[in-house]
Structure formats: C-alpha cells, structure tokens
PDB file of N, CA and C and ligand atoms in Angstrom:
ATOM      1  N   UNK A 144     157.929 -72.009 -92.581  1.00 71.00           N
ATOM      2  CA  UNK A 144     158.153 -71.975 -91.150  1.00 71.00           C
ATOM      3  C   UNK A 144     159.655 -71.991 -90.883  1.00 71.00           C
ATOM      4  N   UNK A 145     159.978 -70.667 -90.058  1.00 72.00           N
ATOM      5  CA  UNK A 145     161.237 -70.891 -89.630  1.00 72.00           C
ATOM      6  C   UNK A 145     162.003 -72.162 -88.112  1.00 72.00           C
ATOM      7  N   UNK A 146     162.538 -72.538 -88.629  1.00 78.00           N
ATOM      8  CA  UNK A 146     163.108 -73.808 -88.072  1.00 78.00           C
ATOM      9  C   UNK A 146     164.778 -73.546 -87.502  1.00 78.00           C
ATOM     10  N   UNK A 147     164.937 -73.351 -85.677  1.00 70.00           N
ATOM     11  CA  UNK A 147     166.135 -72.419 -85.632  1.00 70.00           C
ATOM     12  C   UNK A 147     166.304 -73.566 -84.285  1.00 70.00           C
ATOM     13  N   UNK A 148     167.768 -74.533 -84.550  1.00 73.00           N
ATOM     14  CA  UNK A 148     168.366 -75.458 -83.852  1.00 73.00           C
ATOM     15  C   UNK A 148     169.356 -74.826 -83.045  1.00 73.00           C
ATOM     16  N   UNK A 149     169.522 -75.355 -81.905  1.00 69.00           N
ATOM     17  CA  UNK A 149     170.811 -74.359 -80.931  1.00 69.00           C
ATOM     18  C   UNK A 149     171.313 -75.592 -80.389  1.00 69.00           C
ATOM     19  N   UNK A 150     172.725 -75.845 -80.103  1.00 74.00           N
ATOM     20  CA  UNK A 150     173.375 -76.381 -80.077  1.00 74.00           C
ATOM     21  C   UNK A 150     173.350 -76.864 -78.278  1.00 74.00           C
ATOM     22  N   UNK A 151     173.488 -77.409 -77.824  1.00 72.00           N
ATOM     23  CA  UNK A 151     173.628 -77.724 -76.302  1.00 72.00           C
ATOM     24  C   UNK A 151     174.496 -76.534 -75.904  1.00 72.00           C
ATOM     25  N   UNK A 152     175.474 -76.299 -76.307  1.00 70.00           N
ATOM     26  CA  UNK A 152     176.202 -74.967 -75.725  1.00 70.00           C
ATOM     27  C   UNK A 152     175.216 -73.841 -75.766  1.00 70.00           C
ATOM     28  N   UNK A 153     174.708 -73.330 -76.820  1.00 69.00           N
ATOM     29  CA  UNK A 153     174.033 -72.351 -77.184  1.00 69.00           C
ATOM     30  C   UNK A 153     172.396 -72.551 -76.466  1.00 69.00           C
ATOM     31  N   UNK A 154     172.001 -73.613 -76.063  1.00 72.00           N
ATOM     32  CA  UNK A 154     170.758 -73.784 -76.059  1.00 72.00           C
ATOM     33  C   UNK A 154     170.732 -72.942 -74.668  1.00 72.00           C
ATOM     34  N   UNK A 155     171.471 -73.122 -73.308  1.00 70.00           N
ATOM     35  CA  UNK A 155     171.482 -72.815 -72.188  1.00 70.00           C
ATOM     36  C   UNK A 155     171.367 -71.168 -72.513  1.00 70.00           C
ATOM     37  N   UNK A 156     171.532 -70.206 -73.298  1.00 71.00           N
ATOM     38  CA  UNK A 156     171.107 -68.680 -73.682  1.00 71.00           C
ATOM     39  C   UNK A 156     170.387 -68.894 -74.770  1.00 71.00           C
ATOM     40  N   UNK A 157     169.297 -69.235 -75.015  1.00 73.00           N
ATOM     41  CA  UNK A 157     168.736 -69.010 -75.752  1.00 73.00           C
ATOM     42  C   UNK A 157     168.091 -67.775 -75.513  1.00 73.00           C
ATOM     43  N   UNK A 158     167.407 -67.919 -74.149  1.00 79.00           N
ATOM     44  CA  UNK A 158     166.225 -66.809 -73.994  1.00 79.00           C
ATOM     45  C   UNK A 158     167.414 -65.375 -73.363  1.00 79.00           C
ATOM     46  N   UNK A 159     168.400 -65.802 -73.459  1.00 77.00           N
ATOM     47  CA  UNK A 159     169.128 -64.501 -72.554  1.00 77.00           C
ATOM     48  C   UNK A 159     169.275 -63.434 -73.272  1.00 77.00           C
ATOM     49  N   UNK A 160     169.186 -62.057 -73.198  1.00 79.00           N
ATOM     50  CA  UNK A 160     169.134 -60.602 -74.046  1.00 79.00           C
ATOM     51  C   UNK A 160     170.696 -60.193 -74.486  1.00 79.00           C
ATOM     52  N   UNK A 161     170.980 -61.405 -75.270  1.00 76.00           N
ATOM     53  CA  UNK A 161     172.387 -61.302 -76.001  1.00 76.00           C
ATOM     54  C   UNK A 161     172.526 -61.391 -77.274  1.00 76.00           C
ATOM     55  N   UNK A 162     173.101 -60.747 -78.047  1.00 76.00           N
ATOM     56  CA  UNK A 162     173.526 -61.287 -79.525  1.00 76.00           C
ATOM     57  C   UNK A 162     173.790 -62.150 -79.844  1.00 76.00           C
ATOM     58  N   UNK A 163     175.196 -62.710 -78.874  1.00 73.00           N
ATOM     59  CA  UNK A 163     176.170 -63.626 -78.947  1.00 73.00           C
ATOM     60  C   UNK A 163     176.212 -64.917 -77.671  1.00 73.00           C
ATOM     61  N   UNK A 164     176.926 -65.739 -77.477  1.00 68.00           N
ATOM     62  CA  UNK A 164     177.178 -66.274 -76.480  1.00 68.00           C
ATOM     63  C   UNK A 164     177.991 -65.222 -75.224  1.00 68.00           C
ATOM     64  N   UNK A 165     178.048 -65.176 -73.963  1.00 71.00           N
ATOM     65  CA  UNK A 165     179.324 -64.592 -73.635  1.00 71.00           C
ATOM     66  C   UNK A 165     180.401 -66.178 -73.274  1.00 71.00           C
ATOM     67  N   UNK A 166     181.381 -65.221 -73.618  1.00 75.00           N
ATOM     68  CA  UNK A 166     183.203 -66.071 -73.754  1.00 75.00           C
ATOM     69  C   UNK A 166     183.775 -65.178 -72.937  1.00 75.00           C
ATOM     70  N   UNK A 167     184.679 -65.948 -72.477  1.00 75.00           N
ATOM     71  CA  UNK A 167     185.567 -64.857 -71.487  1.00 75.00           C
ATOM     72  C   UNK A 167     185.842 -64.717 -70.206  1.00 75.00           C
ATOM     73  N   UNK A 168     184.473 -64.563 -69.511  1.00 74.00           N
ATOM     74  CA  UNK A 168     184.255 -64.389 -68.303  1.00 74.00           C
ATOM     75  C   UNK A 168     184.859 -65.485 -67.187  1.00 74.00           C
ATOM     76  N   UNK A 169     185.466 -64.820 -66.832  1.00 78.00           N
ATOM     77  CA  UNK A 169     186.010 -65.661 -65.477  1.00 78.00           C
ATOM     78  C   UNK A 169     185.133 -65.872 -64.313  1.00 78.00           C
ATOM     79  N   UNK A 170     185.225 -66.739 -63.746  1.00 83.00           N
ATOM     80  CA  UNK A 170     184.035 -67.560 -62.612  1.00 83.00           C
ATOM     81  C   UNK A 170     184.540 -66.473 -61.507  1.00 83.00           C
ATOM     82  N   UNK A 171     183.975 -66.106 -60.547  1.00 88.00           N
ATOM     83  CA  UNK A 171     184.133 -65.386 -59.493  1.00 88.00           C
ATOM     84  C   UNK A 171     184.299 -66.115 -58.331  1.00 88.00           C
ATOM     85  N   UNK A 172     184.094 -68.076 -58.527  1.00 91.00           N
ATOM     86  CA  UNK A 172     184.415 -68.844 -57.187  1.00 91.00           C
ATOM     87  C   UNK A 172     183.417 -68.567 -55.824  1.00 91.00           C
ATOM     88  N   UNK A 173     183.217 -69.526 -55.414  1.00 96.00           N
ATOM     89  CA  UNK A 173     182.034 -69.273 -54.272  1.00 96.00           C
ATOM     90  C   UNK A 173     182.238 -68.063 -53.577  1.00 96.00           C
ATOM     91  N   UNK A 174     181.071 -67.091 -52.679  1.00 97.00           N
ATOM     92  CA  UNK A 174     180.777 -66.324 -52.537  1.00 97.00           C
ATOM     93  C   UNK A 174     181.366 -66.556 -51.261  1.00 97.00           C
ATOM     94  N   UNK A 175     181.966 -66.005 -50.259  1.00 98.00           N
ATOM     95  CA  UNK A 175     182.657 -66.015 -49.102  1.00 98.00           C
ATOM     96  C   UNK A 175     181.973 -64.587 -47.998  1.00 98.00           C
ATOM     97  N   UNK A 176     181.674 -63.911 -48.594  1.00 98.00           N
ATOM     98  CA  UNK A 176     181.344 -62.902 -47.301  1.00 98.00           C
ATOM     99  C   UNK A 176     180.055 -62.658 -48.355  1.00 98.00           C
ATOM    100  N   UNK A 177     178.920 -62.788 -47.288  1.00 97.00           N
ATOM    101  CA  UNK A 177     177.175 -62.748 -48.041  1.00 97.00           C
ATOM    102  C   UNK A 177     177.216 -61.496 -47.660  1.00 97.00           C
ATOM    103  N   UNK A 178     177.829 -60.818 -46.641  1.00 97.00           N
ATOM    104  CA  UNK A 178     177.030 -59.615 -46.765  1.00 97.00           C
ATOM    105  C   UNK A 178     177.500 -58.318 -47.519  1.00 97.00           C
ATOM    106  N   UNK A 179     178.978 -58.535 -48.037  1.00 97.00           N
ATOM    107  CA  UNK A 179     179.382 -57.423 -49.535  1.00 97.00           C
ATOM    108  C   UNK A 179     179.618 -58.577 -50.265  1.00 97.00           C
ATOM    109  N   UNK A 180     178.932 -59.430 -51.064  1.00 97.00           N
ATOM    110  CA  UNK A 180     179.187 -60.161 -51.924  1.00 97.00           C
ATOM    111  C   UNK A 180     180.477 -60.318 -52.311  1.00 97.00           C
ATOM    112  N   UNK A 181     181.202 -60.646 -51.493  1.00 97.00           N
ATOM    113  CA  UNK A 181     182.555 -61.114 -51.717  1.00 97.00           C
ATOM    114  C   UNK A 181     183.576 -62.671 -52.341  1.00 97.00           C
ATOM    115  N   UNK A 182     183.946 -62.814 -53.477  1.00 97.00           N
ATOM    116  CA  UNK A 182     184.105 -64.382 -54.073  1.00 97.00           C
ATOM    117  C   UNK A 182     185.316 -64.376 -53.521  1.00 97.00           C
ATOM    118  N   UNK A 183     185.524 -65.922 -53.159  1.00 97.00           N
ATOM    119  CA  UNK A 183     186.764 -66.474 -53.082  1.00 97.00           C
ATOM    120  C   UNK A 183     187.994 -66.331 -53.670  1.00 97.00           C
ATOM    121  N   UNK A 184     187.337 -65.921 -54.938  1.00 96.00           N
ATOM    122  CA  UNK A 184     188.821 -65.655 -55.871  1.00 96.00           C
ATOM    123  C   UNK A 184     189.084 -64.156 -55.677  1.00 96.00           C
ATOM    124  N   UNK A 185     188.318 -63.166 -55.328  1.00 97.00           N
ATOM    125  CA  UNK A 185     188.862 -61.549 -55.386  1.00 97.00           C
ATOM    126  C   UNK A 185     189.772 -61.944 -53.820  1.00 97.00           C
ATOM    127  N   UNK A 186     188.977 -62.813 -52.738  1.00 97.00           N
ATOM    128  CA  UNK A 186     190.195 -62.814 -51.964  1.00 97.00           C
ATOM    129  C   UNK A 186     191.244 -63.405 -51.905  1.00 97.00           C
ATOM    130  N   UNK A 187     190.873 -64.741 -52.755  1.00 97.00           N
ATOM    131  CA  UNK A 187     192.557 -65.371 -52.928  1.00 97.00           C
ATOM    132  C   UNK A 187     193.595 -64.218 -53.894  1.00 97.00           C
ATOM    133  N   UNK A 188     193.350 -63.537 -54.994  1.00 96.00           N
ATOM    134  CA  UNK A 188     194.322 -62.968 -55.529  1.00 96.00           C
ATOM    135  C   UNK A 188     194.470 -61.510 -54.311  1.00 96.00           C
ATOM    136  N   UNK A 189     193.645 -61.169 -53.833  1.00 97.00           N
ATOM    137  CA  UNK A 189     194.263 -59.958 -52.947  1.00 97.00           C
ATOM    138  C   UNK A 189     195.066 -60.680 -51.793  1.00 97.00           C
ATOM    139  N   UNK A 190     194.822 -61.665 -51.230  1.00 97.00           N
ATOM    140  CA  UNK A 190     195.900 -62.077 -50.312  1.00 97.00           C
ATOM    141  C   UNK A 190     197.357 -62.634 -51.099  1.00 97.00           C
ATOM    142  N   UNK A 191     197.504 -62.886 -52.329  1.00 97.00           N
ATOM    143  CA  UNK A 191     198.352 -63.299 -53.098  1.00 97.00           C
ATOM    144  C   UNK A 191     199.257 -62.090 -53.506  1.00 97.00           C
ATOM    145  N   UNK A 192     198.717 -60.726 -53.653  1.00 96.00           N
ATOM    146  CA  UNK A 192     199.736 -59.504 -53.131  1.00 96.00           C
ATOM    147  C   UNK A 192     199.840 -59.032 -51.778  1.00 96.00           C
ATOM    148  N   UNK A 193     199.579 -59.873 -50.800  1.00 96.00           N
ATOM    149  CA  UNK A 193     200.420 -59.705 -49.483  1.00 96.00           C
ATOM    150  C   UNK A 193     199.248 -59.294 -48.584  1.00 96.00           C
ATOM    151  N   UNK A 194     197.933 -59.174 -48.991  1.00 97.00           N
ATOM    152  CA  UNK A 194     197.242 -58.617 -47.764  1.00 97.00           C
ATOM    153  C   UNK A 194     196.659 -59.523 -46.613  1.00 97.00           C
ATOM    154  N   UNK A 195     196.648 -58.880 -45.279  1.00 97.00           N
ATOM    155  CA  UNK A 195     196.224 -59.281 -44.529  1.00 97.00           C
ATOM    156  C   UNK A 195     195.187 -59.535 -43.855  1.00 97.00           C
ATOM    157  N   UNK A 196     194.239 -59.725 -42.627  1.00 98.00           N
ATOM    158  CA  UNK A 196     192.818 -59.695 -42.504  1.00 98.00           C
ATOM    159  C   UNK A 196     192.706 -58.646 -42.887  1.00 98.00           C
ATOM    160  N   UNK A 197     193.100 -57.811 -42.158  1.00 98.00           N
ATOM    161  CA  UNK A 197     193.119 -56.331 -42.137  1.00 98.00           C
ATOM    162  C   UNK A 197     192.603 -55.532 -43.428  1.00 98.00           C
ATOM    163  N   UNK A 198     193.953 -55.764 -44.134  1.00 97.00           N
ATOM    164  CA  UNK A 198     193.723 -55.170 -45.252  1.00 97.00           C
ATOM    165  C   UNK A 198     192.546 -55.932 -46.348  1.00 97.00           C
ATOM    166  N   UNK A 199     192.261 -57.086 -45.934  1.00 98.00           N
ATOM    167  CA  UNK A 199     191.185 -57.483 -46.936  1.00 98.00           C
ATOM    168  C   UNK A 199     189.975 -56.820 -46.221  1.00 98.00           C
ATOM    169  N   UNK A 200     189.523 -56.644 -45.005  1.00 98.00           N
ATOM    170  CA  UNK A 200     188.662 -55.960 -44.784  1.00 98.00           C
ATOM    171  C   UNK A 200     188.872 -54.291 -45.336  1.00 98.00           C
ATOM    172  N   UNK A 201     189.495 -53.586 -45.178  1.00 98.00           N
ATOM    173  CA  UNK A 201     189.687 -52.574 -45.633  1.00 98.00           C
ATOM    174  C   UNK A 201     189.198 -52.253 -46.896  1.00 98.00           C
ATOM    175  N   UNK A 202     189.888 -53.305 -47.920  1.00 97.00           N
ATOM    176  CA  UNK A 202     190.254 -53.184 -49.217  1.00 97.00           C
ATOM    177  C   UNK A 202     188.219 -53.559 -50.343  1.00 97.00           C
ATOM    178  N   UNK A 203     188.358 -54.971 -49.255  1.00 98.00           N
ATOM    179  CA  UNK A 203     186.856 -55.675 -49.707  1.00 98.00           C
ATOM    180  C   UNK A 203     185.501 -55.558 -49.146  1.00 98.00           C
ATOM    181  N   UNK A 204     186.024 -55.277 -48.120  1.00 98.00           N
ATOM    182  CA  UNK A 204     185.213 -54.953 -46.890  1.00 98.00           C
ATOM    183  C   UNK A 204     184.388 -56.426 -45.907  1.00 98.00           C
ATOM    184  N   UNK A 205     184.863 -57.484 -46.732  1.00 98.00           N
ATOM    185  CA  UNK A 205     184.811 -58.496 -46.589  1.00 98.00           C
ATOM    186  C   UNK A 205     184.859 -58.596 -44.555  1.00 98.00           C
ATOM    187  N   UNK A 206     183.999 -59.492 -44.153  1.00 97.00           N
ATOM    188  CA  UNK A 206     184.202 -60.035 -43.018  1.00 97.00           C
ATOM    189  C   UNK A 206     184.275 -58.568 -41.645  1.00 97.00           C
ATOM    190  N   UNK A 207     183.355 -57.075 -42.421  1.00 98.00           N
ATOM    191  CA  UNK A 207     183.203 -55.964 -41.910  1.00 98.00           C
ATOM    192  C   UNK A 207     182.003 -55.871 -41.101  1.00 98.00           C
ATOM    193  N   UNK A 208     180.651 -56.539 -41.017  1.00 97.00           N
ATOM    194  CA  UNK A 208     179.645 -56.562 -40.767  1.00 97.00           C
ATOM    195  C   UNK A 208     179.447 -57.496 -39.674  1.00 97.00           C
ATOM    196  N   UNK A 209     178.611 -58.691 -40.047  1.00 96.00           N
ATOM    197  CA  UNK A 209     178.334 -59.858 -38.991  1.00 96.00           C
ATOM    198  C   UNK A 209     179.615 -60.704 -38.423  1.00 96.00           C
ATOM    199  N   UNK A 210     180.393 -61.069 -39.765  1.00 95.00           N
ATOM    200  CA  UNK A 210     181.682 -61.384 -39.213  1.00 95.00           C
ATOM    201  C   UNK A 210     182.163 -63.146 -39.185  1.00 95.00           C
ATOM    202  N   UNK A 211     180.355 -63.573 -39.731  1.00 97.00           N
ATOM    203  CA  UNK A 211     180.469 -65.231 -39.509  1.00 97.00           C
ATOM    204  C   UNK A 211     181.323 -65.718 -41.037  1.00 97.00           C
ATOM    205  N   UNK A 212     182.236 -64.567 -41.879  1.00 98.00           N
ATOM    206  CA  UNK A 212     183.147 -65.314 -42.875  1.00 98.00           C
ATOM    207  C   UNK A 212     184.341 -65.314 -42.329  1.00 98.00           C
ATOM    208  N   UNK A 213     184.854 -64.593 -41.530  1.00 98.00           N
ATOM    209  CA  UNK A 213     185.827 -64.544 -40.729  1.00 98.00           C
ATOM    210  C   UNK A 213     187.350 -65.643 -40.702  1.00 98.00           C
ATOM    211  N   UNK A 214     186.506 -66.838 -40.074  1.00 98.00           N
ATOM    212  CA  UNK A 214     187.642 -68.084 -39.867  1.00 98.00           C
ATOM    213  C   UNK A 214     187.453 -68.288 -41.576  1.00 98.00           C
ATOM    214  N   UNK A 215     187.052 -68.399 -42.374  1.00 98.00           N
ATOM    215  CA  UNK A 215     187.131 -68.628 -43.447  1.00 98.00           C
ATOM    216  C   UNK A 215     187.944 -67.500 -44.012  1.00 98.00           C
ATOM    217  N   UNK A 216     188.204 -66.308 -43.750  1.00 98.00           N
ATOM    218  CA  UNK A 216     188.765 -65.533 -44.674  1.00 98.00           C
ATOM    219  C   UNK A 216     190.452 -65.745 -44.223  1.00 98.00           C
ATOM    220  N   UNK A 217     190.488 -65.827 -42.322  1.00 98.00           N
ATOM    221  CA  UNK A 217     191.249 -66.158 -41.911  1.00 98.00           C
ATOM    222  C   UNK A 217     192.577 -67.774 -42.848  1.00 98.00           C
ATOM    223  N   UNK A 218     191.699 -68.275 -42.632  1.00 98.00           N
ATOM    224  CA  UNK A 218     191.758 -69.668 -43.767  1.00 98.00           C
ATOM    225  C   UNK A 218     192.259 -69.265 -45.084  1.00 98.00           C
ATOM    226  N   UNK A 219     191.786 -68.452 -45.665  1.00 98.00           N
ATOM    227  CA  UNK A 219     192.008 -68.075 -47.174  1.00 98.00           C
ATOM    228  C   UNK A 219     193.317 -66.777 -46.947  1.00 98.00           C
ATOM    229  N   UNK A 220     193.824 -66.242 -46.079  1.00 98.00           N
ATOM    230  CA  UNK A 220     194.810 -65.435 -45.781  1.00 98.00           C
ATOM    231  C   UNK A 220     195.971 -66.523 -45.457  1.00 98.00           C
ATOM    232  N   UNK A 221     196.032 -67.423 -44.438  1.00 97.00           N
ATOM    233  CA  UNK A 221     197.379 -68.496 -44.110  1.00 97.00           C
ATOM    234  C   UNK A 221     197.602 -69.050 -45.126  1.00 97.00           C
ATOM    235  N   UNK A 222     196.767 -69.650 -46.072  1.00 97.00           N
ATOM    236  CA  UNK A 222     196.830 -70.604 -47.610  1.00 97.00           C
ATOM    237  C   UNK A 222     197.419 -70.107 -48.216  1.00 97.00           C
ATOM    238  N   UNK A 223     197.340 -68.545 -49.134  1.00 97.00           N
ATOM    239  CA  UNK A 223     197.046 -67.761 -50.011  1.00 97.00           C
ATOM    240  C   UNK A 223     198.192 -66.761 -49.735  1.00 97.00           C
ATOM    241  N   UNK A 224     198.515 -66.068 -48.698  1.00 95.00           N
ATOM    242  CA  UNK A 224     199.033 -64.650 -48.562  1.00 95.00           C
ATOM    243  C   UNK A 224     200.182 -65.221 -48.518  1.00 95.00           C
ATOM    244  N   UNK A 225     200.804 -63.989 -49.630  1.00 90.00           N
ATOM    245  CA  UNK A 225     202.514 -64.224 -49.707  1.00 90.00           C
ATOM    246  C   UNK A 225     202.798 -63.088 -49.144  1.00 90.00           C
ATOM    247  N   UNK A 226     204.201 -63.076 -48.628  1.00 77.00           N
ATOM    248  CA  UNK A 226     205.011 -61.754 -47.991  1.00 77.00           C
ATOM    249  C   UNK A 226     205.464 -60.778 -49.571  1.00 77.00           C
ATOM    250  N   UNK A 227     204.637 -59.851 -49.531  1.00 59.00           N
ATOM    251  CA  UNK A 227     205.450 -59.150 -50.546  1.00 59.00           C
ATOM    252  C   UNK A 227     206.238 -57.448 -49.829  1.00 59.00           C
TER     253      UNK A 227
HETATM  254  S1  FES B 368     179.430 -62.800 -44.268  1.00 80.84           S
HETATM  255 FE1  FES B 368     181.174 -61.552 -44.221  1.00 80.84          FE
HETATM  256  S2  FES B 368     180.671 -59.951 -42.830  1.00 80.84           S
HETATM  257 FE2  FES B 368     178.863 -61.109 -43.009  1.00 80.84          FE
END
C-alpha cells in the first residue's frame, strides 16, 4: 500500500491539477471595483505612475459602471498618486 504524507504547506493543493506547488504569485489585494474585477494593488501601482480618476477609469475601467467604488478609488488616488 502506497502511503503519500503532504506537508501542511503542500497539504492545502493536494487535490489542485498541479505538478508542483505554485511560488511566485503575487496577491492581487482586495477586490475594489466588483464590477471589472479590479484589485487594490493594480490600482495602487497605476496611481503610483501618476494616474488620475480619470485615467484609472480609462486605463482599468474601474469605477465605469455602477460607480459605488468610486470614493474608494478616489481614496486610493490622494494616498497613492504621485505627480510624475
Ligand atoms: S464596483 Fe466599480 S463600477 Fe461597480
């Protein structure tokens, strides 16, 4: 009888359709605009090269639709956006 131990790291993929563990992957940070699946972090680094509401809607499309991420994206543009 085969007898196959997985480690607490490893145990959480056991059943997942991988070879390997994945390594690497960077977290995408809470989801900020539900309706183009937009993370916190694609908008903190795009406001971190200078963009504005504007252009994060443009760019992400973020806060294009219903509009209730808005003061939050607003929020994440004054924090975040540098003058470049
Ligand atoms: S949650 Fe961002 S436009 Fe709807």
């Amino acid at each position: 009888m085969l007898e196959v131990h997985f480690s607490d790291d490893l145990h959480k993929w056991a059943l997942a359709p991988l070879g390997t563990p994945p390594n690497g992957q960077k977290s995408r940070g809470k989801i900020i605009c539900n309706c183009y699946d937009v993370s916190e972090n694609e908008i903190i680094e795009t406001c971190e090269i200078g963009a504005d509401l504007q252009t994060l809607q443009a760019k992400l499309k973020c806060g294009t639709k219903y509009g209730t991420c808005v003061p939050e994206l607003k929020r994440l543009v004054k924090t975040h956006r540098t003058n470049s």
